[in-house]
Amino acid sequence: MAPTPPEHGPKVWNPDGDSRAAALARALKIDCIEQREAAGCYLFYDDGQLVIGRGDGRREKPMAVDFAAQWQQRQPGREMLLKAIGGRRPGLSVLDATAGLGRDSLLLASYGAEVTLCERHPVVAALLKDGLERAKSDSSVAEIATRMRILEGEWPSATVKDKPFDLIYLDPMFPESKKSAQVKKAMQIFHDLVGPDDDSDSLLPAALAEARHRVVVKRPARAPWLAGMPPQFAVTGKALRFDVYPIKAMPPK
Ligand SMILES: C[S@@+](CC[C@H](N)C(=O)[O-])C[C@H]1O[C@@H](n2cnc3c(N)ncnc32)[C@H](O)[C@@H]1O
């Protein structure tokens, strides 16, 4: 789905006339307001970090991209992703074409990959940029963050032309089942903001045409293949599946 038009998306809440918040509103071309309304959705700086939250403040905690917290809370899916990319290869160039909140990119960079995080939703891209800036000065993730860079825009049109990627990673939004929507209540604000990626089937053929060695697609365990295209193999867990589309042998370790 195309990014939310600014008139329907969040506003910047800037109660203290903070110049950083005002600059953010100008950059995103969205309204900057001093007083929140209960029904609205707002971007604001909370203790130095950019967060997104609802005006009523009760439905869920405001959300930020916090790479240090993500690193602490990393889960077993970690090893599945490592298997799907064929193990650690320092310097492997990876395009995460659907970066979202950058959780998978953080793992990919932690394996030594040089990761470009492409995100088309301007608000999500702003949260990512803020998160990456803070990560660079947090000792628990600073070294990993040196291998991450953000490319704001719609892939494949936002491709970096001078550098083909060894591996392209895709994790488009998948429609939530009722059960998983409840489990992931904390993520509701993100899902409401971004909506379903209805155009996601077009990403796989584009990735297969562009990646040098491999394309990996993350799906819920029982979801159909992206674009109906069977992978050569899959790394499957209880809730998640990584579909692997090799193009040619991975570069030596
Ligand atoms: C499910 S989220 C990805 C979550 C991510 N893997 C993580 O670990 O946080 C999908 C994201 O991809 C973005 N997206 C979808 N299609 C895109 C495209 N063609 N180009 C750039 N971003 C895209 C959406 O805006 C959304 O933020």
PDB file of C-alpha atoms and ligand atoms in Angstrom:
ATOM      1  CA  MET A   1       0.000   0.000   0.000  1.00  0.00           C
ATOM      2  CA  ALA A   2       1.241   3.508  -0.718  1.00  0.00           C
ATOM      3  CA  PRO A   3       2.320   5.482   2.380  1.00  0.00           C
ATOM      4  CA  THR A   4      -0.469   7.233   4.301  1.00  0.00           C
ATOM      5  CA  PRO A   5      -1.124  10.695   2.797  1.00  0.00           C
ATOM      6  CA  PRO A   6       0.050  13.401   5.254  1.00  0.00           C
ATOM      7  CA  GLU A   7      -3.500  14.681   5.897  1.00  0.00           C
ATOM      8  CA  HIS A   8      -4.514  11.262   7.304  1.00  0.00           C
ATOM      9  CA  GLY A   9      -1.251  10.420   9.021  1.00  0.00           C
ATOM     10  CA  PRO A  10       0.246  11.493  12.347  1.00  0.00           C
ATOM     11  CA  LYS A  11       1.040  15.098  13.286  1.00  0.00           C
ATOM     12  CA  VAL A  12       4.068  16.309  15.183  1.00  0.00           C
ATOM     13  CA  TRP A  13       3.231  17.190  18.799  1.00  0.00           C
ATOM     14  CA  ASN A  14       5.515  19.956  19.962  1.00  0.00           C
ATOM     15  CA  PRO A  15       4.307  21.340  23.310  1.00  0.00           C
ATOM     16  CA  ASP A  16       7.575  23.139  24.143  1.00  0.00           C
ATOM     17  CA  GLY A  17       8.413  24.802  20.817  1.00  0.00           C
ATOM     18  CA  ASP A  18      11.364  22.428  20.309  1.00  0.00           C
ATOM     19  CA  SER A  19      13.234  23.351  17.106  1.00  0.00           C
ATOM     20  CA  ARG A  20      14.027  19.692  16.342  1.00  0.00           C
ATOM     21  CA  ALA A  21      10.322  18.787  16.372  1.00  0.00           C
ATOM     22  CA  ALA A  22       9.496  21.814  14.191  1.00  0.00           C
ATOM     23  CA  ALA A  23      12.201  20.802  11.685  1.00  0.00           C
ATOM     24  CA  LEU A  24      10.841  17.253  11.608  1.00  0.00           C
ATOM     25  CA  ALA A  25       7.325  18.514  10.802  1.00  0.00           C
ATOM     26  CA  ARG A  26       8.731  20.645   7.973  1.00  0.00           C
ATOM     27  CA  ALA A  27      10.761  17.741   6.586  1.00  0.00           C
ATOM     28  CA  LEU A  28       7.764  15.400   6.674  1.00  0.00           C
ATOM     29  CA  LYS A  29       5.408  18.162   5.463  1.00  0.00           C
ATOM     30  CA  ILE A  30       2.982  17.480   8.299  1.00  0.00           C
ATOM     31  CA  ASP A  31       1.322  19.746  10.860  1.00  0.00           C
ATOM     32  CA  CYS A  32       3.131  20.675  14.051  1.00  0.00           C
ATOM     33  CA  ILE A  33       0.770  21.328  16.961  1.00  0.00           C
ATOM     34  CA  GLU A  34       1.099  22.307  20.618  1.00  0.00           C
ATOM     35  CA  GLN A  35      -1.969  20.519  21.989  1.00  0.00           C
ATOM     36  CA  ARG A  36      -2.893  16.923  21.331  1.00  0.00           C
ATOM     37  CA  GLU A  37      -6.391  15.595  20.786  1.00  0.00           C
ATOM     38  CA  ALA A  38      -7.388  12.226  22.225  1.00  0.00           C
ATOM     39  CA  ALA A  39      -8.275  10.752  18.838  1.00  0.00           C
ATOM     40  CA  GLY A  40      -5.045  11.714  17.089  1.00  0.00           C
ATOM     41  CA  CYS A  41      -1.754   9.975  16.404  1.00  0.00           C
ATOM     42  CA  TYR A  42       1.426  11.935  17.096  1.00  0.00           C
ATOM     43  CA  LEU A  43       5.156  11.930  16.574  1.00  0.00           C
ATOM     44  CA  PHE A  44       7.025  13.601  19.417  1.00  0.00           C
ATOM     45  CA  TYR A  45      10.351  13.651  21.208  1.00  0.00           C
ATOM     46  CA  ASP A  46      10.257  11.901  24.552  1.00  0.00           C
ATOM     47  CA  ASP A  47      13.448  12.098  26.571  1.00  0.00           C
ATOM     48  CA  GLY A  48      15.503  12.640  23.403  1.00  0.00           C
ATOM     49  CA  GLN A  49      13.974   9.843  21.375  1.00  0.00           C
ATOM     50  CA  LEU A  50      11.449  10.185  18.578  1.00  0.00           C
ATOM     51  CA  VAL A  51       8.285   8.226  19.407  1.00  0.00           C
ATOM     52  CA  ILE A  52       4.884   7.720  17.874  1.00  0.00           C
ATOM     53  CA  GLY A  53       1.826   7.450  20.092  1.00  0.00           C
ATOM     54  CA  ARG A  54      -1.898   8.079  20.317  1.00  0.00           C
ATOM     55  CA  GLY A  55      -3.285  11.242  21.836  1.00  0.00           C
ATOM     56  CA  ASP A  56      -5.264   9.407  24.502  1.00  0.00           C
ATOM     57  CA  GLY A  57      -2.068   7.719  25.689  1.00  0.00           C
ATOM     58  CA  ARG A  58      -3.980   4.659  26.877  1.00  0.00           C
ATOM     59  CA  ARG A  59      -4.314   2.314  23.935  1.00  0.00           C
ATOM     60  CA  GLU A  60      -0.656   1.364  23.897  1.00  0.00           C
ATOM     61  CA  LYS A  61       2.769   2.633  24.830  1.00  0.00           C
ATOM     62  CA  PRO A  62       4.305   5.125  22.397  1.00  0.00           C
ATOM     63  CA  MET A  63       6.684   3.319  20.085  1.00  0.00           C
ATOM     64  CA  ALA A  64      10.246   4.181  19.039  1.00  0.00           C
ATOM     65  CA  VAL A  65      12.994   2.431  17.122  1.00  0.00           C
ATOM     66  CA  ASP A  66      15.274   1.407  19.956  1.00  0.00           C
ATOM     67  CA  PHE A  67      18.040  -0.811  18.623  1.00  0.00           C
ATOM     68  CA  ALA A  68      19.630  -1.336  22.043  1.00  0.00           C
ATOM     69  CA  ALA A  69      16.319  -2.677  23.421  1.00  0.00           C
ATOM     70  CA  GLN A  70      15.798  -4.806  20.304  1.00  0.00           C
ATOM     71  CA  TRP A  71      19.258  -6.262  20.790  1.00  0.00           C
ATOM     72  CA  GLN A  72      18.490  -7.163  24.403  1.00  0.00           C
ATOM     73  CA  GLN A  73      15.154  -8.736  23.512  1.00  0.00           C
ATOM     74  CA  ARG A  74      16.306 -10.705  20.455  1.00  0.00           C
ATOM     75  CA  GLN A  75      14.540 -14.037  20.030  1.00  0.00           C
ATOM     76  CA  PRO A  76      15.218 -17.514  18.687  1.00  0.00           C
ATOM     77  CA  GLY A  77      14.138 -16.471  15.125  1.00  0.00           C
ATOM     78  CA  ARG A  78      17.653 -15.133  15.066  1.00  0.00           C
ATOM     79  CA  GLU A  79      19.249 -18.467  14.278  1.00  0.00           C
ATOM     80  CA  MET A  80      16.628 -19.176  11.598  1.00  0.00           C
ATOM     81  CA  LEU A  81      17.514 -15.951   9.819  1.00  0.00           C
ATOM     82  CA  LEU A  82      21.218 -16.796  10.075  1.00  0.00           C
ATOM     83  CA  LYS A  83      20.555 -20.200   8.471  1.00  0.00           C
ATOM     84  CA  ALA A  84      18.452 -18.618   5.735  1.00  0.00           C
ATOM     85  CA  ILE A  85      21.241 -16.239   4.721  1.00  0.00           C
ATOM     86  CA  GLY A  86      23.741 -19.117   4.656  1.00  0.00           C
ATOM     87  CA  GLY A  87      25.741 -18.300   7.793  1.00  0.00           C
ATOM     88  CA  ARG A  88      28.020 -15.447   8.803  1.00  0.00           C
ATOM     89  CA  ARG A  89      29.886 -13.747   5.971  1.00  0.00           C
ATOM     90  CA  PRO A  90      31.504 -10.523   7.108  1.00  0.00           C
ATOM     91  CA  GLY A  91      31.042  -7.824   4.459  1.00  0.00           C
ATOM     92  CA  LEU A  92      28.095  -9.523   2.716  1.00  0.00           C
ATOM     93  CA  SER A  93      26.077  -6.708   1.154  1.00  0.00           C
ATOM     94  CA  VAL A  94      22.403  -6.988   2.042  1.00  0.00           C
ATOM     95  CA  LEU A  95      19.458  -4.870   0.989  1.00  0.00           C
ATOM     96  CA  ASP A  96      16.594  -5.057   3.457  1.00  0.00           C
ATOM     97  CA  ALA A  97      14.067  -3.753   0.941  1.00  0.00           C
ATOM     98  CA  THR A  98      11.221  -3.601   3.494  1.00  0.00           C
ATOM     99  CA  ALA A  99      13.085  -2.312   6.535  1.00  0.00           C
ATOM    100  CA  GLY A 100      10.124  -1.427   8.805  1.00  0.00           C
ATOM    101  CA  LEU A 101      11.420  -0.973  12.344  1.00  0.00           C
ATOM    102  CA  GLY A 102      14.803  -2.426  11.414  1.00  0.00           C
ATOM    103  CA  ARG A 103      14.681  -5.438  13.755  1.00  0.00           C
ATOM    104  CA  ASP A 104      15.758  -7.923  11.093  1.00  0.00           C
ATOM    105  CA  SER A 105      18.337  -5.471   9.724  1.00  0.00           C
ATOM    106  CA  LEU A 106      19.895  -5.257  13.168  1.00  0.00           C
ATOM    107  CA  LEU A 107      20.275  -9.049  13.245  1.00  0.00           C
ATOM    108  CA  LEU A 108      21.669  -9.128   9.703  1.00  0.00           C
ATOM    109  CA  ALA A 109      24.237  -6.455  10.607  1.00  0.00           C
ATOM    110  CA  SER A 110      25.081  -8.363  13.806  1.00  0.00           C
ATOM    111  CA  TYR A 111      26.166 -11.294  11.570  1.00  0.00           C
ATOM    112  CA  GLY A 112      28.686  -8.973   9.894  1.00  0.00           C
ATOM    113  CA  ALA A 113      26.598  -7.987   6.852  1.00  0.00           C
ATOM    114  CA  GLU A 114      26.650  -4.432   5.470  1.00  0.00           C
ATOM    115  CA  VAL A 115      22.950  -3.646   5.484  1.00  0.00           C
ATOM    116  CA  THR A 116      21.029  -1.005   3.535  1.00  0.00           C
ATOM    117  CA  LEU A 117      17.620  -0.451   5.116  1.00  0.00           C
ATOM    118  CA  CYS A 118      15.100   0.715   2.517  1.00  0.00           C
ATOM    119  CA  GLU A 119      11.820   2.094   3.878  1.00  0.00           C
ATOM    120  CA  ARG A 120       9.145   3.879   1.886  1.00  0.00           C
ATOM    121  CA  HIS A 121       6.912   5.184   4.655  1.00  0.00           C
ATOM    122  CA  PRO A 122       8.323   8.616   5.579  1.00  0.00           C
ATOM    123  CA  VAL A 123       7.231   8.398   9.234  1.00  0.00           C
ATOM    124  CA  VAL A 124       8.742   4.927   9.651  1.00  0.00           C
ATOM    125  CA  ALA A 125      11.909   6.159   7.911  1.00  0.00           C
ATOM    126  CA  ALA A 126      12.082   9.097  10.373  1.00  0.00           C
ATOM    127  CA  LEU A 127      11.753   6.710  13.338  1.00  0.00           C
ATOM    128  CA  LEU A 128      14.470   4.499  11.836  1.00  0.00           C
ATOM    129  CA  LYS A 129      16.867   7.421  11.294  1.00  0.00           C
ATOM    130  CA  ASP A 130      16.356   8.600  14.860  1.00  0.00           C
ATOM    131  CA  GLY A 131      16.908   5.051  16.156  1.00  0.00           C
ATOM    132  CA  LEU A 132      20.092   4.591  14.145  1.00  0.00           C
ATOM    133  CA  GLU A 133      21.528   7.913  15.333  1.00  0.00           C
ATOM    134  CA  ARG A 134      20.983   6.915  18.957  1.00  0.00           C
ATOM    135  CA  ALA A 135      22.351   3.399  18.350  1.00  0.00           C
ATOM    136  CA  LYS A 136      25.657   4.884  17.189  1.00  0.00           C
ATOM    137  CA  SER A 137      26.299   6.212  20.684  1.00  0.00           C
ATOM    138  CA  ASP A 138      25.049   3.189  22.632  1.00  0.00           C
ATOM    139  CA  SER A 139      27.926   0.851  23.402  1.00  0.00           C
ATOM    140  CA  SER A 140      25.736  -2.289  23.225  1.00  0.00           C
ATOM    141  CA  VAL A 141      24.938  -1.772  19.514  1.00  0.00           C
ATOM    142  CA  ALA A 142      27.279   0.972  18.245  1.00  0.00           C
ATOM    143  CA  GLU A 143      29.584  -1.458  16.460  1.00  0.00           C
ATOM    144  CA  ILE A 144      26.647  -3.182  14.713  1.00  0.00           C
ATOM    145  CA  ALA A 145      25.176   0.211  13.760  1.00  0.00           C
ATOM    146  CA  THR A 146      28.304   1.090  11.768  1.00  0.00           C
ATOM    147  CA  ARG A 147      27.138  -1.527   9.222  1.00  0.00           C
ATOM    148  CA  MET A 148      23.632  -0.084   8.815  1.00  0.00           C
ATOM    149  CA  ARG A 149      22.534   2.764   6.573  1.00  0.00           C
ATOM    150  CA  ILE A 150      19.083   3.997   5.712  1.00  0.00           C
ATOM    151  CA  LEU A 151      17.734   4.559   2.230  1.00  0.00           C
ATOM    152  CA  GLU A 152      14.393   6.330   2.326  1.00  0.00           C
ATOM    153  CA  GLY A 153      12.126   5.569  -0.613  1.00  0.00           C
ATOM    154  CA  GLU A 154      10.201   2.943  -2.473  1.00  0.00           C
ATOM    155  CA  TRP A 155      12.142  -0.093  -3.610  1.00  0.00           C
ATOM    156  CA  PRO A 156      12.996  -0.979  -6.407  1.00  0.00           C
ATOM    157  CA  SER A 157      12.902   2.615  -7.663  1.00  0.00           C
ATOM    158  CA  ALA A 158      15.073   3.711  -4.705  1.00  0.00           C
ATOM    159  CA  THR A 159      17.833   1.207  -5.522  1.00  0.00           C
ATOM    160  CA  VAL A 160      21.410   2.270  -5.042  1.00  0.00           C
ATOM    161  CA  LYS A 161      22.576   2.089  -8.643  1.00  0.00           C
ATOM    162  CA  ASP A 162      26.315   1.813  -8.082  1.00  0.00           C
ATOM    163  CA  LYS A 163      26.216  -1.308  -5.949  1.00  0.00           C
ATOM    164  CA  PRO A 164      24.477  -4.611  -6.628  1.00  0.00           C
ATOM    165  CA  PHE A 165      23.545  -6.427  -3.429  1.00  0.00           C
ATOM    166  CA  ASP A 166      24.697  -9.962  -2.624  1.00  0.00           C
ATOM    167  CA  LEU A 167      21.408 -10.705  -0.897  1.00  0.00           C
ATOM    168  CA  ILE A 168      17.997  -9.050  -0.901  1.00  0.00           C
ATOM    169  CA  TYR A 169      15.758  -9.576   2.104  1.00  0.00           C
ATOM    170  CA  LEU A 170      11.983  -9.073   1.951  1.00  0.00           C
ATOM    171  CA  ASP A 171       9.495  -8.949   4.808  1.00  0.00           C
ATOM    172  CA  PRO A 172       6.390  -7.163   3.530  1.00  0.00           C
ATOM    173  CA  MET A 173       3.381  -6.669   5.790  1.00  0.00           C
ATOM    174  CA  PHE A 174       1.160  -9.722   5.920  1.00  0.00           C
ATOM    175  CA  PRO A 175      -2.545  -9.325   6.830  1.00  0.00           C
ATOM    176  CA  GLU A 176      -2.873 -10.071  10.554  1.00  0.00           C
ATOM    177  CA  SER A 177      -5.046 -12.908  11.793  1.00  0.00           C
ATOM    178  CA  LYS A 178      -7.233 -11.980  14.790  1.00  0.00           C
ATOM    179  CA  LYS A 179      -5.099 -14.098  17.104  1.00  0.00           C
ATOM    180  CA  SER A 180      -1.756 -12.688  16.085  1.00  0.00           C
ATOM    181  CA  ALA A 181      -3.201  -9.151  16.073  1.00  0.00           C
ATOM    182  CA  GLN A 182      -4.015  -9.611  19.766  1.00  0.00           C
ATOM    183  CA  VAL A 183      -0.623 -11.099  20.570  1.00  0.00           C
ATOM    184  CA  LYS A 184       1.108  -8.144  18.916  1.00  0.00           C
ATOM    185  CA  LYS A 185      -0.913  -5.386  20.555  1.00  0.00           C
ATOM    186  CA  ALA A 186       2.256  -3.387  21.099  1.00  0.00           C
ATOM    187  CA  MET A 187       2.743  -3.285  17.331  1.00  0.00           C
ATOM    188  CA  GLN A 188      -0.795  -2.097  16.561  1.00  0.00           C
ATOM    189  CA  ILE A 189       0.220   1.498  16.050  1.00  0.00           C
ATOM    190  CA  PHE A 190       2.814   0.416  13.466  1.00  0.00           C
ATOM    191  CA  HIS A 191       0.276  -1.717  11.611  1.00  0.00           C
ATOM    192  CA  ASP A 192      -2.295   1.091  11.640  1.00  0.00           C
ATOM    193  CA  LEU A 193       0.298   3.500  10.285  1.00  0.00           C
ATOM    194  CA  VAL A 194       1.673   1.360   7.469  1.00  0.00           C
ATOM    195  CA  GLY A 195      -1.351  -0.771   6.513  1.00  0.00           C
ATOM    196  CA  PRO A 196      -1.081  -3.917   4.390  1.00  0.00           C
ATOM    197  CA  ASP A 197       1.587  -4.019   1.653  1.00  0.00           C
ATOM    198  CA  ASP A 198      -0.891  -4.946  -1.075  1.00  0.00           C
ATOM    199  CA  ASP A 199       1.753  -4.647  -3.777  1.00  0.00           C
ATOM    200  CA  SER A 200       4.168  -7.085  -2.107  1.00  0.00           C
ATOM    201  CA  ASP A 201       3.949  -9.793  -4.814  1.00  0.00           C
ATOM    202  CA  SER A 202       5.802  -7.507  -7.215  1.00  0.00           C
ATOM    203  CA  LEU A 203       8.854  -7.406  -4.927  1.00  0.00           C
ATOM    204  CA  LEU A 204      10.024 -10.991  -5.414  1.00  0.00           C
ATOM    205  CA  PRO A 205      10.558 -10.946  -9.219  1.00  0.00           C
ATOM    206  CA  ALA A 206      12.314  -7.570  -8.857  1.00  0.00           C
ATOM    207  CA  ALA A 207      14.567  -8.930  -6.105  1.00  0.00           C
ATOM    208  CA  LEU A 208      15.410 -12.062  -8.107  1.00  0.00           C
ATOM    209  CA  ALA A 209      16.407  -9.850 -11.040  1.00  0.00           C
ATOM    210  CA  GLU A 210      18.634  -7.673  -8.882  1.00  0.00           C
ATOM    211  CA  ALA A 211      20.287  -9.776  -6.161  1.00  0.00           C
ATOM    212  CA  ARG A 212      23.629 -11.392  -6.974  1.00  0.00           C
ATOM    213  CA  HIS A 213      23.444 -14.498  -4.792  1.00  0.00           C
ATOM    214  CA  ARG A 214      20.202 -14.968  -2.903  1.00  0.00           C
ATOM    215  CA  VAL A 215      16.764 -13.629  -2.012  1.00  0.00           C
ATOM    216  CA  VAL A 216      15.232 -14.426   1.391  1.00  0.00           C
ATOM    217  CA  VAL A 217      11.554 -13.794   2.161  1.00  0.00           C
ATOM    218  CA  LYS A 218      10.115 -13.826   5.701  1.00  0.00           C
ATOM    219  CA  ARG A 219       6.537 -15.093   5.994  1.00  0.00           C
ATOM    220  CA  PRO A 220       4.206 -16.307   8.741  1.00  0.00           C
ATOM    221  CA  ALA A 221       4.741 -20.109   8.929  1.00  0.00           C
ATOM    222  CA  ARG A 222       1.493 -21.007   7.176  1.00  0.00           C
ATOM    223  CA  ALA A 223       1.314 -18.129   4.703  1.00  0.00           C
ATOM    224  CA  PRO A 224       1.346 -18.786   0.956  1.00  0.00           C
ATOM    225  CA  TRP A 225       4.579 -18.123  -0.926  1.00  0.00           C
ATOM    226  CA  LEU A 226       5.143 -14.549  -1.947  1.00  0.00           C
ATOM    227  CA  ALA A 227       3.963 -14.077  -5.571  1.00  0.00           C
ATOM    228  CA  GLY A 228       2.993 -17.789  -5.516  1.00  0.00           C
ATOM    229  CA  MET A 229       6.647 -18.635  -6.292  1.00  0.00           C
ATOM    230  CA  PRO A 230       7.990 -21.762  -4.526  1.00  0.00           C
ATOM    231  CA  PRO A 231      11.397 -21.283  -2.869  1.00  0.00           C
ATOM    232  CA  GLN A 232      14.220 -23.777  -3.312  1.00  0.00           C
ATOM    233  CA  PHE A 233      14.034 -24.399   0.434  1.00  0.00           C
ATOM    234  CA  ALA A 234      12.647 -22.838   3.592  1.00  0.00           C
ATOM    235  CA  VAL A 235      13.819 -22.503   7.182  1.00  0.00           C
ATOM    236  CA  THR A 236      10.638 -23.033   9.171  1.00  0.00           C
ATOM    237  CA  GLY A 237       9.826 -22.427  12.809  1.00  0.00           C
ATOM    238  CA  LYS A 238       6.589 -22.495  14.822  1.00  0.00           C
ATOM    239  CA  ALA A 239       5.348 -19.092  13.766  1.00  0.00           C
ATOM    240  CA  LEU A 240       7.762 -17.962  11.075  1.00  0.00           C
ATOM    241  CA  ARG A 241       9.235 -19.170   7.840  1.00  0.00           C
ATOM    242  CA  PHE A 242      12.152 -17.898   5.788  1.00  0.00           C
ATOM    243  CA  ASP A 243      11.768 -18.824   2.102  1.00  0.00           C
ATOM    244  CA  VAL A 244      15.122 -19.039   0.351  1.00  0.00           C
ATOM    245  CA  TYR A 245      15.610 -18.340  -3.379  1.00  0.00           C
ATOM    246  CA  PRO A 246      19.235 -19.014  -4.311  1.00  0.00           C
ATOM    247  CA  ILE A 247      20.471 -17.376  -7.517  1.00  0.00           C
ATOM    248  CA  LYS A 248      24.058 -18.617  -7.426  1.00  0.00           C
ATOM    249  CA  ALA A 249      26.390 -20.009  -4.755  1.00  0.00           C
ATOM    250  CA  MET A 250      27.020 -17.629  -1.858  1.00  0.00           C
ATOM    251  CA  PRO A 251      30.457 -15.927  -1.852  1.00  0.00           C
ATOM    252  CA  PRO A 252      33.165 -17.721   0.183  1.00  0.00           C
ATOM    253  CA  LYS A 253      33.172 -17.110   3.959  1.00  0.00           C
TER     254      LYS A 253
HETATM  255  C1  LIG B   1       6.543  -6.000   8.059  1.00  0.00           C
HETATM  256  S1  LIG B   1       7.388  -4.483   7.949  1.00  0.00           S
HETATM  257  C2  LIG B   1       9.065  -5.018   8.037  1.00  0.00           C
HETATM  258  C3  LIG B   1       9.511  -5.340   9.422  1.00  0.00           C
HETATM  259  C4  LIG B   1      11.007  -5.512   9.491  1.00  0.00           C
HETATM  260  N1  LIG B   1      11.453  -6.719   8.830  1.00  0.00           N
HETATM  261  C5  LIG B   1      11.510  -5.484  10.904  1.00  0.00           C
HETATM  262  O1  LIG B   1      12.273  -6.397  11.275  1.00  0.00           O
HETATM  263  O2  LIG B   1      11.192  -4.542  11.652  1.00  0.00           O
HETATM  264  C6  LIG B   1       7.271  -4.037   6.257  1.00  0.00           C
HETATM  265  C7  LIG B   1       7.820  -2.635   5.966  1.00  0.00           C
HETATM  266  O3  LIG B   1       8.192  -2.577   4.595  1.00  0.00           O
HETATM  267  C8  LIG B   1       7.859  -1.328   4.056  1.00  0.00           C
HETATM  268  N2  LIG B   1       7.729  -1.531   2.604  1.00  0.00           N
HETATM  269  C9  LIG B   1       6.844  -2.325   1.961  1.00  0.00           C
HETATM  270  N3  LIG B   1       7.046  -2.309   0.637  1.00  0.00           N
HETATM  271  C10 LIG B   1       8.111  -1.491   0.421  1.00  0.00           C
HETATM  272  C11 LIG B   1       8.816  -1.070  -0.754  1.00  0.00           C
HETATM  273  N4  LIG B   1       8.443  -1.475  -1.977  1.00  0.00           N
HETATM  274  N5  LIG B   1       9.876  -0.243  -0.617  1.00  0.00           N
HETATM  275  C12 LIG B   1      10.250   0.186   0.639  1.00  0.00           C
HETATM  276  N6  LIG B   1       9.613  -0.161   1.784  1.00  0.00           N
HETATM  277  C13 LIG B   1       8.560  -0.994   1.685  1.00  0.00           C
HETATM  278  C14 LIG B   1       6.554  -0.960   4.770  1.00  0.00           C
HETATM  279  O4  LIG B   1       6.350   0.444   4.750  1.00  0.00           O
HETATM  280  C15 LIG B   1       6.810  -1.502   6.173  1.00  0.00           C
HETATM  281  O5  LIG B   1       7.391  -0.514   7.002  1.00  0.00           O
END
